[in-house]
Tab-separated table of C-alpha atoms in Angstrom:
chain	number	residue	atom	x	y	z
A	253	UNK	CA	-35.232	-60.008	-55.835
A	254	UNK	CA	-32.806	-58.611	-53.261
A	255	UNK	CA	-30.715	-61.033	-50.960
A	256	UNK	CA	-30.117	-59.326	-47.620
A	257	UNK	CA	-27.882	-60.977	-44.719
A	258	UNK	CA	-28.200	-60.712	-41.027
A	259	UNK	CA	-26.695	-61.305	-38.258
A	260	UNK	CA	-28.894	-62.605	-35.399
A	261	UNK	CA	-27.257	-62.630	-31.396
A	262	UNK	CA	-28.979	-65.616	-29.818
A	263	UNK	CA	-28.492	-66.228	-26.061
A	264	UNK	CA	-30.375	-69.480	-23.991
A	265	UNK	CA	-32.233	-69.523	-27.025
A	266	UNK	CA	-33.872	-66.071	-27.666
A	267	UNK	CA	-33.240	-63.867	-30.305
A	268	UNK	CA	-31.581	-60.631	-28.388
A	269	UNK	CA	-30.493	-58.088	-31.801
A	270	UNK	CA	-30.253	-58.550	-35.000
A	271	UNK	CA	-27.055	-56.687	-37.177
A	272	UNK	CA	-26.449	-56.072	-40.729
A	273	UNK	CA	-23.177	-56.538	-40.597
A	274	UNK	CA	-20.450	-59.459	-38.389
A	275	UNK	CA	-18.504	-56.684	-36.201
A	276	UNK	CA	-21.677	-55.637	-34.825
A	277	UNK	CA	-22.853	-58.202	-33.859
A	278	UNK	CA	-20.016	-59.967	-32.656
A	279	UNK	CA	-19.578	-56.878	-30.407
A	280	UNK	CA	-22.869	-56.940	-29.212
A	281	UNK	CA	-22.612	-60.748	-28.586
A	282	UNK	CA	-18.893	-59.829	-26.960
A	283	UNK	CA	-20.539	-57.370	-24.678
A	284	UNK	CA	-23.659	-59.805	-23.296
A	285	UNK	CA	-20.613	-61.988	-22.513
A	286	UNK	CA	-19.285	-59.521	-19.928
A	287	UNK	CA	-22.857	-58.817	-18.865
A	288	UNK	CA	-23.343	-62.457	-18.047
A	289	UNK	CA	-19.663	-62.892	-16.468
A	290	UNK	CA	-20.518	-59.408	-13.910
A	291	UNK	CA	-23.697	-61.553	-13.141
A	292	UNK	CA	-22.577	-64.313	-12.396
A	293	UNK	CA	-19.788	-62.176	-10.273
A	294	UNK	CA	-22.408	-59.756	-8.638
A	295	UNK	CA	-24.581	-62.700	-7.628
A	296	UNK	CA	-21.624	-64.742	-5.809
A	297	UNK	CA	-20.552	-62.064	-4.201
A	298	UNK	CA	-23.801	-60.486	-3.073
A	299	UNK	CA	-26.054	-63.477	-2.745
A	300	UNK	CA	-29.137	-60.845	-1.255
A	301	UNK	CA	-29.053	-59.231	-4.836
A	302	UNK	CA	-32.028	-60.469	-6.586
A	303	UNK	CA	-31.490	-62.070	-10.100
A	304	UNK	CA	-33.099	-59.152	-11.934
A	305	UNK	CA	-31.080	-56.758	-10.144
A	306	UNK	CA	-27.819	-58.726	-11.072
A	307	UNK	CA	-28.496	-59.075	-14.199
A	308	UNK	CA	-29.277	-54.935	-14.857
A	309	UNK	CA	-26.324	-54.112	-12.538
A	310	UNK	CA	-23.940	-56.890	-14.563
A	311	UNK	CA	-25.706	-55.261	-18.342
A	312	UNK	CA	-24.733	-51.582	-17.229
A	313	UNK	CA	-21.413	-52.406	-16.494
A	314	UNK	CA	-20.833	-54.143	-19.609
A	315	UNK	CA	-22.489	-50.996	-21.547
A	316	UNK	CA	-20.226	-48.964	-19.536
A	317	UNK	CA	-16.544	-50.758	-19.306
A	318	UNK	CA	-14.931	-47.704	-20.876
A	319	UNK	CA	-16.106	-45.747	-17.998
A	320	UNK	CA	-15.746	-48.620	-15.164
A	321	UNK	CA	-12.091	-49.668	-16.966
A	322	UNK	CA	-11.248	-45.526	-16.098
A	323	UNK	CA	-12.700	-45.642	-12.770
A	324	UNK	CA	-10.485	-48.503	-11.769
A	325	UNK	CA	-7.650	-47.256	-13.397
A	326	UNK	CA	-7.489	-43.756	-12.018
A	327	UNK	CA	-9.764	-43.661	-9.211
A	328	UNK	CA	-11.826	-40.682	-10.914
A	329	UNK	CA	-14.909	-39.986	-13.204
A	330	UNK	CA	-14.336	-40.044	-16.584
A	331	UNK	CA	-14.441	-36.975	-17.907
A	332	UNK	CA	-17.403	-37.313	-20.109
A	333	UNK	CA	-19.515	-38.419	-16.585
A	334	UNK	CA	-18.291	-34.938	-15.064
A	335	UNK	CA	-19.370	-33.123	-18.112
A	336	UNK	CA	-22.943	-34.784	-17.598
A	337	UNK	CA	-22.773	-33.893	-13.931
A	338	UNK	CA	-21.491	-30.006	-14.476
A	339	UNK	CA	-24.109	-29.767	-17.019
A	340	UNK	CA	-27.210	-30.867	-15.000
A	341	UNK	CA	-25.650	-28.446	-12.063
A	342	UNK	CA	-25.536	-25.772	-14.951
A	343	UNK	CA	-29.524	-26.657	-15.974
A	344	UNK	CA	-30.782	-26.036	-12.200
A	345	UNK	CA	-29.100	-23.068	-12.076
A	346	UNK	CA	-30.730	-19.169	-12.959
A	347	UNK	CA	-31.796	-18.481	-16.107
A	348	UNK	CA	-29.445	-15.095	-15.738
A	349	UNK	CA	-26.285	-17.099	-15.086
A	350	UNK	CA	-26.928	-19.623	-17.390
A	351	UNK	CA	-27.374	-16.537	-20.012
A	352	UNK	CA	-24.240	-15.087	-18.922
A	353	UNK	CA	-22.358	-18.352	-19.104
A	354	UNK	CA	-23.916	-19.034	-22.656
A	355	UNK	CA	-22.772	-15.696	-23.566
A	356	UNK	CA	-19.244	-16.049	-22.463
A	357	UNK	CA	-19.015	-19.347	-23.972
A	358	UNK	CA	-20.095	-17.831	-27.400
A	359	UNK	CA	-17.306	-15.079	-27.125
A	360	UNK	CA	-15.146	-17.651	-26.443
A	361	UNK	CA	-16.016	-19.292	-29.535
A	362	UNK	CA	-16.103	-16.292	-31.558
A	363	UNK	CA	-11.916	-15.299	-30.631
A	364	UNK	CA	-11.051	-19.258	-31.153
A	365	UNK	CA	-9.675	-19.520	-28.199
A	366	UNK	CA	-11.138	-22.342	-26.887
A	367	UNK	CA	-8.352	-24.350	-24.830
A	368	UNK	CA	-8.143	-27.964	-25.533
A	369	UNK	CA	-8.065	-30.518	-22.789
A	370	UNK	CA	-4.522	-32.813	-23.421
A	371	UNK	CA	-4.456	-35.494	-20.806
A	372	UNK	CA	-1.339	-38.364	-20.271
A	373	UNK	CA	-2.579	-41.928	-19.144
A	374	UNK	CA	0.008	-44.273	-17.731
A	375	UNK	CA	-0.270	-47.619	-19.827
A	376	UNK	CA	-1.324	-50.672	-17.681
């Protein structure tokens, strides 16, 4: 007989995830805090927000407080978000240019000379 242990996140009741191990869960559980606090934040300050829309806008920026914790920090997109953005620009382009750019990336990565990105961040 095997003996497994979880690790169930309960909120108001309702089982939300369950974990196999503590650090996930407690993360989770960690980040539905913040979700709840931007809630209850969102719907103060914007009373005309509907509950359901609180709540989603409060749960993406607790998903997202890398990106939100850059934003406010630096007053720019992350850099992974301008990736995304570059890349959907890149998909609507012509299927010649994306060729060509596929092509030069390739050669690129064939010489080794791809240039690394090295970026200082004041600490807070």
């Amino acid at each position: 007989m095997a003996v497994e242990t979880k690790y169930v996140v309960v909120r108001k009741g309702e089982e939300k995830m369950t974990f196999a191990n503590k650090k996930d869960a407690d993360a989770w559980d960690k980040m539905l805090d913040m979700a709840d606090a931007f809630t209850d934040w969102l719907q103060q300050h914007q009373p005309e927000l509907g509950e359901a829309q609180a709540e989603a806008l409060g749960m993406l920026l607790a998903e997202q407080k890398d990106a939100v914790q850059h934003i406010l920090r630096t007053s720019k997109l992350p850099d992974a978000v301008k990736e995304e953005a570059s890349a959907e620009v890149e998909t609507e382009a012509s299927a010649e240019s994306e060729t060509s750019a596929e092509s030069e990336a390739s050669a690129e990565a064939d010489t080794g000379k791809l240039e690394k990105k090295v970026r200082a961040v004041k600490a807070a």
